[in-house]
Structures are given as C-alpha cells and as structure tokens.
CSV table of C-alpha atoms in Angstrom, one decimal:
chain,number,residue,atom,x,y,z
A,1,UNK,CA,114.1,187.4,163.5
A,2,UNK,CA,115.9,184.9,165.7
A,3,UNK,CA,119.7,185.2,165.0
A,4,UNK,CA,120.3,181.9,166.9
A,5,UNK,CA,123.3,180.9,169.4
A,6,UNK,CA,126.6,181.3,168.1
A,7,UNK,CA,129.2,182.5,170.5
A,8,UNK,CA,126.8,181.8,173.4
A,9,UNK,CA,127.8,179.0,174.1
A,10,UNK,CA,131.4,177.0,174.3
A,11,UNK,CA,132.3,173.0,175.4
A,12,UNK,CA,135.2,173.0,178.0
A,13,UNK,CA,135.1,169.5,178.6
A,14,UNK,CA,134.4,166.3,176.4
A,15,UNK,CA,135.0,162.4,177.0
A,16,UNK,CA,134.6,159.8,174.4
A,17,UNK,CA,135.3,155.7,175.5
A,18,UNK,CA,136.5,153.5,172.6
A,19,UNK,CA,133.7,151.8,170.7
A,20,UNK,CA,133.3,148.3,169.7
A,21,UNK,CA,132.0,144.9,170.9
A,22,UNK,CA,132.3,145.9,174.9
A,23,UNK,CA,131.1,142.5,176.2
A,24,UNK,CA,133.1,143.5,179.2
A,25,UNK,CA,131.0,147.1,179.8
A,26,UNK,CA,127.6,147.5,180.6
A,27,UNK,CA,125.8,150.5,179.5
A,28,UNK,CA,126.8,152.4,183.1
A,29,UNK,CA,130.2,151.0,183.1
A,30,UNK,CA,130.8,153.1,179.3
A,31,UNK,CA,128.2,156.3,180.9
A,32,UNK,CA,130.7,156.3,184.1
A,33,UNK,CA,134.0,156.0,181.6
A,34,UNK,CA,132.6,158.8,179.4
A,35,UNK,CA,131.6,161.6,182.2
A,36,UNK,CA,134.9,161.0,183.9
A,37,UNK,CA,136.9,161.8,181.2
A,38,UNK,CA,134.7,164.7,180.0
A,39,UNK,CA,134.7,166.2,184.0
A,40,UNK,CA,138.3,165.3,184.3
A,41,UNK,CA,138.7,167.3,181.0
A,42,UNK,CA,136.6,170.4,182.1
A,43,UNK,CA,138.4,170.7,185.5
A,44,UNK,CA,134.8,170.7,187.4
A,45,UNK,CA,133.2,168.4,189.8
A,46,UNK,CA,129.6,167.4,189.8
A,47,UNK,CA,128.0,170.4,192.5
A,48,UNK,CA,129.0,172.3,189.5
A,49,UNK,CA,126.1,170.5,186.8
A,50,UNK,CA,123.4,172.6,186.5
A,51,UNK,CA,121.2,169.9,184.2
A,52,UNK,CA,121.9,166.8,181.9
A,53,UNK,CA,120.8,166.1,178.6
A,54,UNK,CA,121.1,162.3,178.1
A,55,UNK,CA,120.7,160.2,174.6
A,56,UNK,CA,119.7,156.8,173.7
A,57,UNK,CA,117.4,155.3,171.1
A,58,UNK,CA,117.0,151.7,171.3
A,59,UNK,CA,115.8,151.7,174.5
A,60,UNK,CA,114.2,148.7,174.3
A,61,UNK,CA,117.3,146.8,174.2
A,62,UNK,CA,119.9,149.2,176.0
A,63,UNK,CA,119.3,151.0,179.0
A,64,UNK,CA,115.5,151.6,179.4
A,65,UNK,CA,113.2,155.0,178.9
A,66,UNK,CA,113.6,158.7,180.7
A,67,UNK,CA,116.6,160.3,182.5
A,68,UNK,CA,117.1,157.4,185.3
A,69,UNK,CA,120.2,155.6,183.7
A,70,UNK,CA,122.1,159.1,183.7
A,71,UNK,CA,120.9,160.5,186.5
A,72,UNK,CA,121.1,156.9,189.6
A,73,UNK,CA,124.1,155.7,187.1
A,74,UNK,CA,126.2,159.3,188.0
A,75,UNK,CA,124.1,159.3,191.0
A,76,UNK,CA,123.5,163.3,189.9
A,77,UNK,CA,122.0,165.0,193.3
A,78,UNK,CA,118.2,165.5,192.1
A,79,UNK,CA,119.0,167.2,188.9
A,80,UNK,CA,116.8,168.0,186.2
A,81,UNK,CA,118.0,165.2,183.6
A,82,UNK,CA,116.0,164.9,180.1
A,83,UNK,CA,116.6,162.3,177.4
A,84,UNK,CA,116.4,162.4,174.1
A,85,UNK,CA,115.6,160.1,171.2
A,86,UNK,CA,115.7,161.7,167.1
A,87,UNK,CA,116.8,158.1,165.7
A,88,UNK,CA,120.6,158.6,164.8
A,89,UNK,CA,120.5,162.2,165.6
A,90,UNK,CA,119.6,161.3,169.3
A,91,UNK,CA,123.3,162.5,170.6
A,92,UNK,CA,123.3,165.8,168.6
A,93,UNK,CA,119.6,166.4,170.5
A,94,UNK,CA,121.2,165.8,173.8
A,95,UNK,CA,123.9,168.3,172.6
A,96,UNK,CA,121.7,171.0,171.5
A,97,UNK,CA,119.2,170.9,174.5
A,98,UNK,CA,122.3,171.5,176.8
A,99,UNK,CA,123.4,174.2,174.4
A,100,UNK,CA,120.3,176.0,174.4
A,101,UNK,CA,119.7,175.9,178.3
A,102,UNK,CA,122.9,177.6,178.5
A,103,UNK,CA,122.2,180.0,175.8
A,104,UNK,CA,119.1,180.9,177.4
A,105,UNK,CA,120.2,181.5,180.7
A,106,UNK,CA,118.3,178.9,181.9
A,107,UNK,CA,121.5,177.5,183.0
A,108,UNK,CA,125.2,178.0,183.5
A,109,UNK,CA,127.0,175.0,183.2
A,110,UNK,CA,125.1,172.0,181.6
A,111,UNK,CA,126.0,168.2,180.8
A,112,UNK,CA,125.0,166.0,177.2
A,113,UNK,CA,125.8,162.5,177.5
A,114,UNK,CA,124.9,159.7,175.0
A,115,UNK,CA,125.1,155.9,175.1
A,116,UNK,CA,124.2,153.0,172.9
A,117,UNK,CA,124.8,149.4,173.8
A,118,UNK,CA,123.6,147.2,171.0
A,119,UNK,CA,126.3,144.2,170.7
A,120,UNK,CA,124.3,142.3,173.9
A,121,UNK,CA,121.7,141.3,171.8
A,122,UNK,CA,123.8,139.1,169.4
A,123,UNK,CA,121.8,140.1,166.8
A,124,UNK,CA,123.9,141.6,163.4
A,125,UNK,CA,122.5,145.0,162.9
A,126,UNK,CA,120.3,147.5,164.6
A,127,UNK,CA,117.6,145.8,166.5
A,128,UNK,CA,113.8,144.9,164.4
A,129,UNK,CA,112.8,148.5,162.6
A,130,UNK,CA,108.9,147.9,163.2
A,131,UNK,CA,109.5,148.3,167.2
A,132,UNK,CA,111.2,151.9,166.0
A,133,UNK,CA,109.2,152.8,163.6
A,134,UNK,CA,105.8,152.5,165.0
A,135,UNK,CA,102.8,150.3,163.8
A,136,UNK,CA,101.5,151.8,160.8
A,137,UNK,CA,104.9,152.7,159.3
A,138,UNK,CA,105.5,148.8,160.1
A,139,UNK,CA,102.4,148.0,157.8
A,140,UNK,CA,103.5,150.7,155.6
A,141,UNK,CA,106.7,149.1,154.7
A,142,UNK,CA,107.2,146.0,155.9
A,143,UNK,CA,110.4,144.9,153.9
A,144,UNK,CA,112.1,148.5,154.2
A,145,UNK,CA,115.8,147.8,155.2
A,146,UNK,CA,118.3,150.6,155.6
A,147,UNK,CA,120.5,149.1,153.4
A,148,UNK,CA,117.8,148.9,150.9
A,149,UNK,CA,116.6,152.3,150.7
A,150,UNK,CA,119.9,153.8,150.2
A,151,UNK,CA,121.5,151.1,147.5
A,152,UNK,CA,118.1,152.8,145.9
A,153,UNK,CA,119.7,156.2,146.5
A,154,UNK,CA,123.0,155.0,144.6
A,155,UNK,CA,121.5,153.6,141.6
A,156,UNK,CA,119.2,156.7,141.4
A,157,UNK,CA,122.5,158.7,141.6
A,158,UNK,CA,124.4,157.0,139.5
A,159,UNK,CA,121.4,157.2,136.6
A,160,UNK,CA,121.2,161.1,137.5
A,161,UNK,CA,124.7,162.1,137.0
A,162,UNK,CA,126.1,159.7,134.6
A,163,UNK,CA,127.9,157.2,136.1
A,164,UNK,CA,128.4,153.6,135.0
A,165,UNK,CA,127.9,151.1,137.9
A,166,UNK,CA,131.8,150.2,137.7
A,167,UNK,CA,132.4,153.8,138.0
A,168,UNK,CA,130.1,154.7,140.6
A,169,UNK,CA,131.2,151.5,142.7
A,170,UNK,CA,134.5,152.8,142.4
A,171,UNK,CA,133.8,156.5,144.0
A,172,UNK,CA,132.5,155.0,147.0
A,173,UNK,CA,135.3,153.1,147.4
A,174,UNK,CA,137.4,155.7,148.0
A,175,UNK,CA,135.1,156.9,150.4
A,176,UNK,CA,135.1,154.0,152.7
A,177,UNK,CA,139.1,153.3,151.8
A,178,UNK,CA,139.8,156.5,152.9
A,179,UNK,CA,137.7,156.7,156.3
A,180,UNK,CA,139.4,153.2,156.8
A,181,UNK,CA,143.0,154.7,156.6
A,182,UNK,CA,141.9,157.5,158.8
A,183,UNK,CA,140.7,154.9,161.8
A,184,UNK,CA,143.8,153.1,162.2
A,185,UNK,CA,144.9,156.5,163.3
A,186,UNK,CA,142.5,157.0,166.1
A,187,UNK,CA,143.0,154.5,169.3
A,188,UNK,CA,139.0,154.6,170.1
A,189,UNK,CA,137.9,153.8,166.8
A,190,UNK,CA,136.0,150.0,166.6
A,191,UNK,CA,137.7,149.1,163.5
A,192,UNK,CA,141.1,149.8,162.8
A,193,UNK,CA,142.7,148.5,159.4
A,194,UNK,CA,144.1,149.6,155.8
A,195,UNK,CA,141.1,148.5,153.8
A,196,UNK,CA,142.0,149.0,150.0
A,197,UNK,CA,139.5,150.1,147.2
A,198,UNK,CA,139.9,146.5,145.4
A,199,UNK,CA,138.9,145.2,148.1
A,200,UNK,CA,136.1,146.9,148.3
A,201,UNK,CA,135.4,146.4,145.2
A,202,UNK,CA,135.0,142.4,145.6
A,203,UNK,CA,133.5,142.7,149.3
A,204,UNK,CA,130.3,140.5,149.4
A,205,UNK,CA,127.1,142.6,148.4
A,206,UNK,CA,124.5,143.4,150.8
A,207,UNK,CA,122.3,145.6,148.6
A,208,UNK,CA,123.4,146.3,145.2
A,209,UNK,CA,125.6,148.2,144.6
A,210,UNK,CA,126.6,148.3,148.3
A,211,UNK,CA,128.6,145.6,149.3
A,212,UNK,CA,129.9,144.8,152.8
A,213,UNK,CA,132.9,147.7,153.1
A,214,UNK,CA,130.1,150.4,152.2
A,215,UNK,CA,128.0,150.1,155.0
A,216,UNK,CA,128.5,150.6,159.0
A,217,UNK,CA,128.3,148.5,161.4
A,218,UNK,CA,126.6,148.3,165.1
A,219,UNK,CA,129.0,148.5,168.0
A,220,UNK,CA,128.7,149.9,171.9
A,221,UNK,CA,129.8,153.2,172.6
A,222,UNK,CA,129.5,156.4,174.7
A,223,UNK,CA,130.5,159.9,174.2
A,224,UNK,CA,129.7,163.4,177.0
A,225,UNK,CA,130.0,167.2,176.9
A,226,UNK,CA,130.5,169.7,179.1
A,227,UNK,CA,128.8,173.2,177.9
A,228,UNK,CA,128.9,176.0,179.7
A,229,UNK,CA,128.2,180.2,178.6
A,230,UNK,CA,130.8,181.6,176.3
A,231,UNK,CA,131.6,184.2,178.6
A,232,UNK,CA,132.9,181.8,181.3
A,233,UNK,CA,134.8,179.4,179.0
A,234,UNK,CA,138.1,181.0,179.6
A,235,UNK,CA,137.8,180.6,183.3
A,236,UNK,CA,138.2,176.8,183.2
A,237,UNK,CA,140.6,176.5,180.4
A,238,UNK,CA,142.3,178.6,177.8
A,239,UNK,CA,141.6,176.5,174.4
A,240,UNK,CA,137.4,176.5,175.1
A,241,UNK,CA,135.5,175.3,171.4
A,242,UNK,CA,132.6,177.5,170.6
A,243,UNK,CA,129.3,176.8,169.6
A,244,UNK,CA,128.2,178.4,166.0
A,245,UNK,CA,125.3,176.9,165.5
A,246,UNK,CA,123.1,174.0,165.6
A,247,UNK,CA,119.9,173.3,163.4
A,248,UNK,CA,117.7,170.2,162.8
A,249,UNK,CA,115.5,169.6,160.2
A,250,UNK,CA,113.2,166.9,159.9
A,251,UNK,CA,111.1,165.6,156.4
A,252,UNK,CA,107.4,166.9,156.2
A,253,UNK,CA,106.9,163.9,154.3
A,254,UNK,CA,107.1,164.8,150.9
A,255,UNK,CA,109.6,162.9,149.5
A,256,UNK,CA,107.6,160.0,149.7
A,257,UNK,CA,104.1,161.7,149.0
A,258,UNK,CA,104.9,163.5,146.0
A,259,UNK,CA,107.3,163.6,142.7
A,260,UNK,CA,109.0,166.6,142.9
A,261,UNK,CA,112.1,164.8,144.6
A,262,UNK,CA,114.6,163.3,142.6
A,263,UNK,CA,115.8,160.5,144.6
A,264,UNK,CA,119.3,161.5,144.5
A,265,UNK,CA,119.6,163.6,147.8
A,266,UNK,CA,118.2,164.3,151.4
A,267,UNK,CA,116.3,167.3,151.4
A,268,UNK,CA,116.2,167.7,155.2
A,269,UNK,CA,120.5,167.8,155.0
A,270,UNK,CA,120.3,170.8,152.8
A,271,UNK,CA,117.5,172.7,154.7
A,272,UNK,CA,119.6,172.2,157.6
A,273,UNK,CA,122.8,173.1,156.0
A,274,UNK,CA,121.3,176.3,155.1
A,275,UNK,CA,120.0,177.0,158.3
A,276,UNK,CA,123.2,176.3,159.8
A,277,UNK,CA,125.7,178.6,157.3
A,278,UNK,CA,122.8,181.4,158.0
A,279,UNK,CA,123.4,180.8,161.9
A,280,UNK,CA,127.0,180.6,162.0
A,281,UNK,CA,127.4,183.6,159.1
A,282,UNK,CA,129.0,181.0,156.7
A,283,UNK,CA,128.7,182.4,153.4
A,284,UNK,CA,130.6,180.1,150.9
A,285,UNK,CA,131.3,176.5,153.1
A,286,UNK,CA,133.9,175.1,150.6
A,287,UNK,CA,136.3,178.0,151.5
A,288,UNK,CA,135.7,178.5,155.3
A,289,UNK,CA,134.8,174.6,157.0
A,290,UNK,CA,138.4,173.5,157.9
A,291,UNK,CA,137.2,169.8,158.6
A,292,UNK,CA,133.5,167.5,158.6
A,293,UNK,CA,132.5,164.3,160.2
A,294,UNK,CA,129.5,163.5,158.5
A,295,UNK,CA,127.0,160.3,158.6
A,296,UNK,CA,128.5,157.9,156.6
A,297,UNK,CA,126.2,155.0,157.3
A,298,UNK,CA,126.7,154.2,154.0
A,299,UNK,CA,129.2,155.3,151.6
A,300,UNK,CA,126.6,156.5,149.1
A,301,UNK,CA,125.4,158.6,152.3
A,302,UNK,CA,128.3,160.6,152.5
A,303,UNK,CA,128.4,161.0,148.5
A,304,UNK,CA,125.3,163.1,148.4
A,305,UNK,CA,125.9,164.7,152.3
A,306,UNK,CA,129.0,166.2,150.4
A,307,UNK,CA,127.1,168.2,147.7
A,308,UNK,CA,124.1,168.6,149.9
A,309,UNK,CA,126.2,170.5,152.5
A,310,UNK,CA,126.7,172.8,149.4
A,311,UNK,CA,130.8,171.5,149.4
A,312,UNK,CA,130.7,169.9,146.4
A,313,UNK,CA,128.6,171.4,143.4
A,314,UNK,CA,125.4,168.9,142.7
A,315,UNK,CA,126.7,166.0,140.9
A,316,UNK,CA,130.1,167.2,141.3
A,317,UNK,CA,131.3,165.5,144.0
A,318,UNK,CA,132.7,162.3,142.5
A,319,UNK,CA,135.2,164.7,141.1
A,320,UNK,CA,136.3,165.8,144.2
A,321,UNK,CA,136.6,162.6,145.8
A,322,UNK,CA,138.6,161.6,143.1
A,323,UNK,CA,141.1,164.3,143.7
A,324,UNK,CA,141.3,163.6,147.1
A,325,UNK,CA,139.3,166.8,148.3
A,326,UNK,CA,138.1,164.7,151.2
A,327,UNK,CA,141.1,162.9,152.4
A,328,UNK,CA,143.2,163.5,155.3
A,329,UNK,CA,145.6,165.8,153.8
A,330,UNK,CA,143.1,167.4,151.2
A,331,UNK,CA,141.0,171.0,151.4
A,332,UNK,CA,138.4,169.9,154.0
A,333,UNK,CA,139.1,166.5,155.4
A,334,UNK,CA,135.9,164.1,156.4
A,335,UNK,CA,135.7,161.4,158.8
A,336,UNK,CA,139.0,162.0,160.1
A,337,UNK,CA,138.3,159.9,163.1
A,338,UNK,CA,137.2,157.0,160.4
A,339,UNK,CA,133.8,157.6,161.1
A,340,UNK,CA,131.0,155.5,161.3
A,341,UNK,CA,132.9,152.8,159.0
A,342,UNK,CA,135.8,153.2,161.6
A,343,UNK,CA,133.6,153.3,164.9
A,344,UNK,CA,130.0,151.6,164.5
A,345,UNK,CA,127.4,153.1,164.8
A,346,UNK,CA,125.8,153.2,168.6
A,347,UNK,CA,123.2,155.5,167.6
A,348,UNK,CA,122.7,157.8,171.3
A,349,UNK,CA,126.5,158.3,171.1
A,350,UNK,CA,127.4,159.0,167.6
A,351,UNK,CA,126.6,162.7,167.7
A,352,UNK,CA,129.0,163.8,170.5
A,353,UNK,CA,131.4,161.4,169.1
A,354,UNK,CA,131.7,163.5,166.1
A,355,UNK,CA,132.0,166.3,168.4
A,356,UNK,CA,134.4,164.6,170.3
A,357,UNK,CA,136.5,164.6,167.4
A,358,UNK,CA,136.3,168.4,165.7
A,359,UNK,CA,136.7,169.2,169.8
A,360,UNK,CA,139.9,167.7,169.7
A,361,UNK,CA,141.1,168.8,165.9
A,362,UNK,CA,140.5,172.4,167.1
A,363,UNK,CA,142.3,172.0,170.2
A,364,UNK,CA,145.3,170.4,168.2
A,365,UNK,CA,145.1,167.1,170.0
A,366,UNK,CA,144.3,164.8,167.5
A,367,UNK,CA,147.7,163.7,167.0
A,368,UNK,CA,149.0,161.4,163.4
A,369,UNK,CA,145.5,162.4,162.1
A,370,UNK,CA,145.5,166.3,163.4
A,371,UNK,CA,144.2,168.7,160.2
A,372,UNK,CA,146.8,171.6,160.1
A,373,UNK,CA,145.5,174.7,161.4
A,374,UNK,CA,141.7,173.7,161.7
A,375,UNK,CA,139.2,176.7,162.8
A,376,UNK,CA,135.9,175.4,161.7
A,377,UNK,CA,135.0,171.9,162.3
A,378,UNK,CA,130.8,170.7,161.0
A,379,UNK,CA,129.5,167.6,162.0
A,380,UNK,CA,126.1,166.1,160.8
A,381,UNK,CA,123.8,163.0,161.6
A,382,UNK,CA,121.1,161.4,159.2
A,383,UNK,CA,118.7,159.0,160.9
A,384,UNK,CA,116.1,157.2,159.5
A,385,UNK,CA,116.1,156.6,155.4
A,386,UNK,CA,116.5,159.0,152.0
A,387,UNK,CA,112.7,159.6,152.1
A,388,UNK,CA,112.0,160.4,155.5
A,389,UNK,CA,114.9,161.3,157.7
A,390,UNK,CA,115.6,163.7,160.5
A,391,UNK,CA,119.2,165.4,160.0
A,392,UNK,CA,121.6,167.5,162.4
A,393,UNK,CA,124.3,169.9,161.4
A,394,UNK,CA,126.6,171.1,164.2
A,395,UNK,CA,129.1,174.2,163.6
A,396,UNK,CA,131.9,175.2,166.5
A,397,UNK,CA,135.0,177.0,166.1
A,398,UNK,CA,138.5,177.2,168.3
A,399,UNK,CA,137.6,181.4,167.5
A,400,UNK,CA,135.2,184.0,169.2
C-alpha cells in the first residue's frame, strides 16, 4: 500500500505579494514580485530550478492557457513548466505536482507558483460561472450562484443541528469577526479592519442568511514555493518546513444524484481529511494540528470545514467557536492571516498563500499574530459548491 510523501519533501523558500485591487501590477509584475521573494528566501538562483508548477484558473480573463506566462514571464531557460487549474484548489495542485516530482526523484529542486488577476475586469465577483463550468453544467443550472448554494448549506445546517436563524447568524459572525481581527495583523492582507459581530449582523444580505461580512471577496494576488528533497533542506537553511502530506479529493457526484447526503457538509473535505491524518500519521487532529487556514469563502464554509476536518465533533462546532477554540489565542487558531475574508480570493494563488502563512508560523515569523510554539500547521481549499466540489488538505510541520 502507498504510504505517501511525508518527510520527502520540505519548502526552503516561499514569497507571497500583498493582495488586493493591484491596478498598478499586471499579472507578470505580481509573478516576478512573488518568485523574487520566494528565491531570495531559499538562497538559490534560477540554474538551480529543476521544473515549475504554475496555477491559474480564470484564464480567460487573467493570463491565458499552459506554462507560457511562468515560464517567458521568469524567462526560465527551456524548463519543463506545467499549469494547473482544480477551480479554487488550482494553487494547492501547483503545490503538490512540485511536491511529488521531488518525492519521486524525478527532480531535486522544483518551483509552484500561482497567480490570479481578477480586479481588471471591473466586474464585482468571479467572472460568468457558465465559461467555468462547461456547457451542460451551464444548462444544468443556470441560476446556480456561489453564494446561493452555500446560504442553502446554512439553512440546512441550522435546521440539522438546532439552531434558530438569530443564533446561527450569530456563530458566523464570530467567524468572520474574528478572521477580520486577525488581518489587520498581517501587512499583505487585502482588507485590513476591526469588523465587529453587530455589524455583521446588520451588513446588507446577499443570500440569506449570508449577508455582505460572510462572504469573500475577489482581489489580485500571487503566492510561490520553493520545494526541494528533505534530505537537502538543511543545506540551504536551518529552519526548512516539511511536507506531511497532501491529498485531494474530488465529488463522484453523488451529492447531487442521490439522497443519502444531508446537506449539511462537504463530503469530499472529510475523504480528504482522512486521507490526509492517515498520510501524515495524525491520529486524533484536535490534539496534534497547532494552527489551520481553511476556505472560508463563506463563513458558513468554514463552519462545517471545522467538524468536517474531524476538529470539532458533528454539530458541535458552534460550541467551540463560541469559546473562542478558533481565535487567535485559542487551542488551534484558523485563518490567522484573516483568510480569504482578509485577502480575497484570487483563486491560482490562494493555496500557497495559505502555505505562505503556516510556512511562516512554523518558522516563528509571523510576528503580532505568531501562534506560540506551532509544530503542525493544515491548510485546505474548497472549490466549486456543497454538491460538487474538489477539496485540498495540506499538512507540513517545522519537525522531521
């Protein structure tokens, strides 16, 4: 049986520009800013790349199909560069293709690089879904919005587990009040101010019961990596993060074919979660995860990611947000960067950024918002909708 990569692997290097409305950057400006700082980082220069892994997913509107933008943009001397695209866990693909190159041997020293620049088309949220989504999915569902499907996931949840609309409103406002506290402590976060849960409470609605503070917004962003094999890391720097494991699971479709599921959670999240704990030996999550940064496209989102990465008990986890199990200075912090509420959401970035951030928490660099004595840092992307979604789970560690 395949015991998967953990320990095979470690980052040395990782760059991250601030997200936000970049009018001033253009996609290669922020893919330049990011490799610099990740290179700079990792103490390497380019002869040194073995092979790039580059992510974007609206490529209609950003920077165009295939590994060209990575590879004439860093002018990378005939390398073999491969993009990916898994909707909003396109930067966690880019990761894990580098990873595994490594891991195989394939490679020794290997590059991940995602960009998104969305704010250029003046358009409000993510570009038209029926371009994504294909043709028959566009007849399918036609009126299918984002926010939509997952307003349908709160008032499912909610029903499930007993809460009263008020009650329910008012556990996701915590969520999002806390990620907002978190951003004004990190300088590259989009949006960066004290947003409190009464406020939230009286935002404008955009799906009910979501109103405006519960849902992410779109902004322009890039994040990199630097992998290279385990056994090397400690020749480039001394404080190397180390791969544990990295699984994706995708719907088969029967969420949405059959009856079975309840509405209330994302079934790909918990097959990966359980792939993931297996891979990186993870026996009971709630005791050994120092710190997550999860999708929180919507705060209902990271609601059910909680119990579905098995850290909350099912329909339990209102009672740990409640007692602050999630905030900065609780048992396992999430979104200490702020998160997608904090930085947007430029979907072929998001991934490493998350990285970016556990990378840095482990190292002890994270400064007013560093954890205290972090070893295990998870991150995990949801793309697509409750019913049919592709999800990532990342595990690395500051320990062999």
């Amino acid at each position: 049986m395949a015991k998967g990569i953990k320990n095979k692997v470690a980052i040395i290097g990782m760059g991250c520009t601030k997200f936000g409305e970049l009018w001033d950057k253009s996609a290669s400006d922020l893919i330049v800013d990011a490799y610099k700082e990740a290179m700079e980082d990792a103490g390497i220069e380019k002869k040194h790349i073995d092979a790039a892994w580059f992510s974007s997913c609206v490529d209609e509107v950003n920077v165009g199909k295939g590994g060209f933008p990575l590879a004439r943009t860093l002018k990378l001397p005939f390398l073999p560069v491969t993009r990916t695209e898994n909707f909003c866990a396109s930067g966690t693909e880019a990761f894990r293709g580098a990873c595994y190159a490594v891991a195989s041997g394939a490679c020794d020293i290997a590059l991940a690089l995602g960009v998104e620049k969305l704010k250029d088309t003046g358009y409000g949220g993510l570009p038209d879904f029926g371009q994504l989504m294909g043709v028959e999915r566009r007849v399918i569902g036609p009126n299918l919005t984002a926010p939509g499907a997952f307003a349908m996931m709160a008032t499912k949840y909610f029903n499930r587990y007993g809460l009263s609309p008020e009650e329910g409103k008012r556990v996701l406002a915590h969520i999002s009040s806390k990620s907002h506290h978190n951003g004004t402590l990190c300088p590259k976060a989009h949006l960066r101010r004290e947003v409190s849960i009464e406020q939230i409470m009286k935002a404008p609605m955009i799906a009910w019961p979501l109103g405006l503070f519960d849902c992410c917004g779109v902004s322009d962003g890039a994040a990199a990596a630097i992998v290279v094999r385990a056994d090397m890391a400690k020749d480039f720097r001394k404080d190397p993060i180390y791969v544990k494991a990295l699984q994706i699971a995708i719907t088969s479709g029967e969420e949405e074919g059959y009856r079975s599921w309840d509405g209330a959670h994302v079934e790909p999240t918990c097959r990966a979660a359980i792939r993931a704990y297996e891979e990186a030996g993870i026996t009971n999550p709630r005791e050994e995860i120092s710190m997550m940064d999860v999708h929180d496209c919507f705060s209902i989102t990271e609601l059910v990611t909680y119990e579905d990465l098995q850290i909350s008990p099912r329909g339990k986890a209102r009672e740990d947000v409640e007692a602050g199990f999630f905030d900065l200075d609780g048992k396992i912090p999430c979104q200490t960067d702020g998160g997608l509420k904090c930085f947007g959401h430029p979907i072929g970035a998001s991934g490493l950024r998350m990285l970016y951030e556990e990378y840095q928490q482990l190292q002890g660099k994270a400064g007013e918002r560093q954890v205290k004595n972090p070893r295990i840092g998870l991150t995990h992307n949801l793309g697509g909708f409750p019913h049919m979604s592709v999800c990532s789970v990342a595990i690395v560690g500051n320990e062999l």
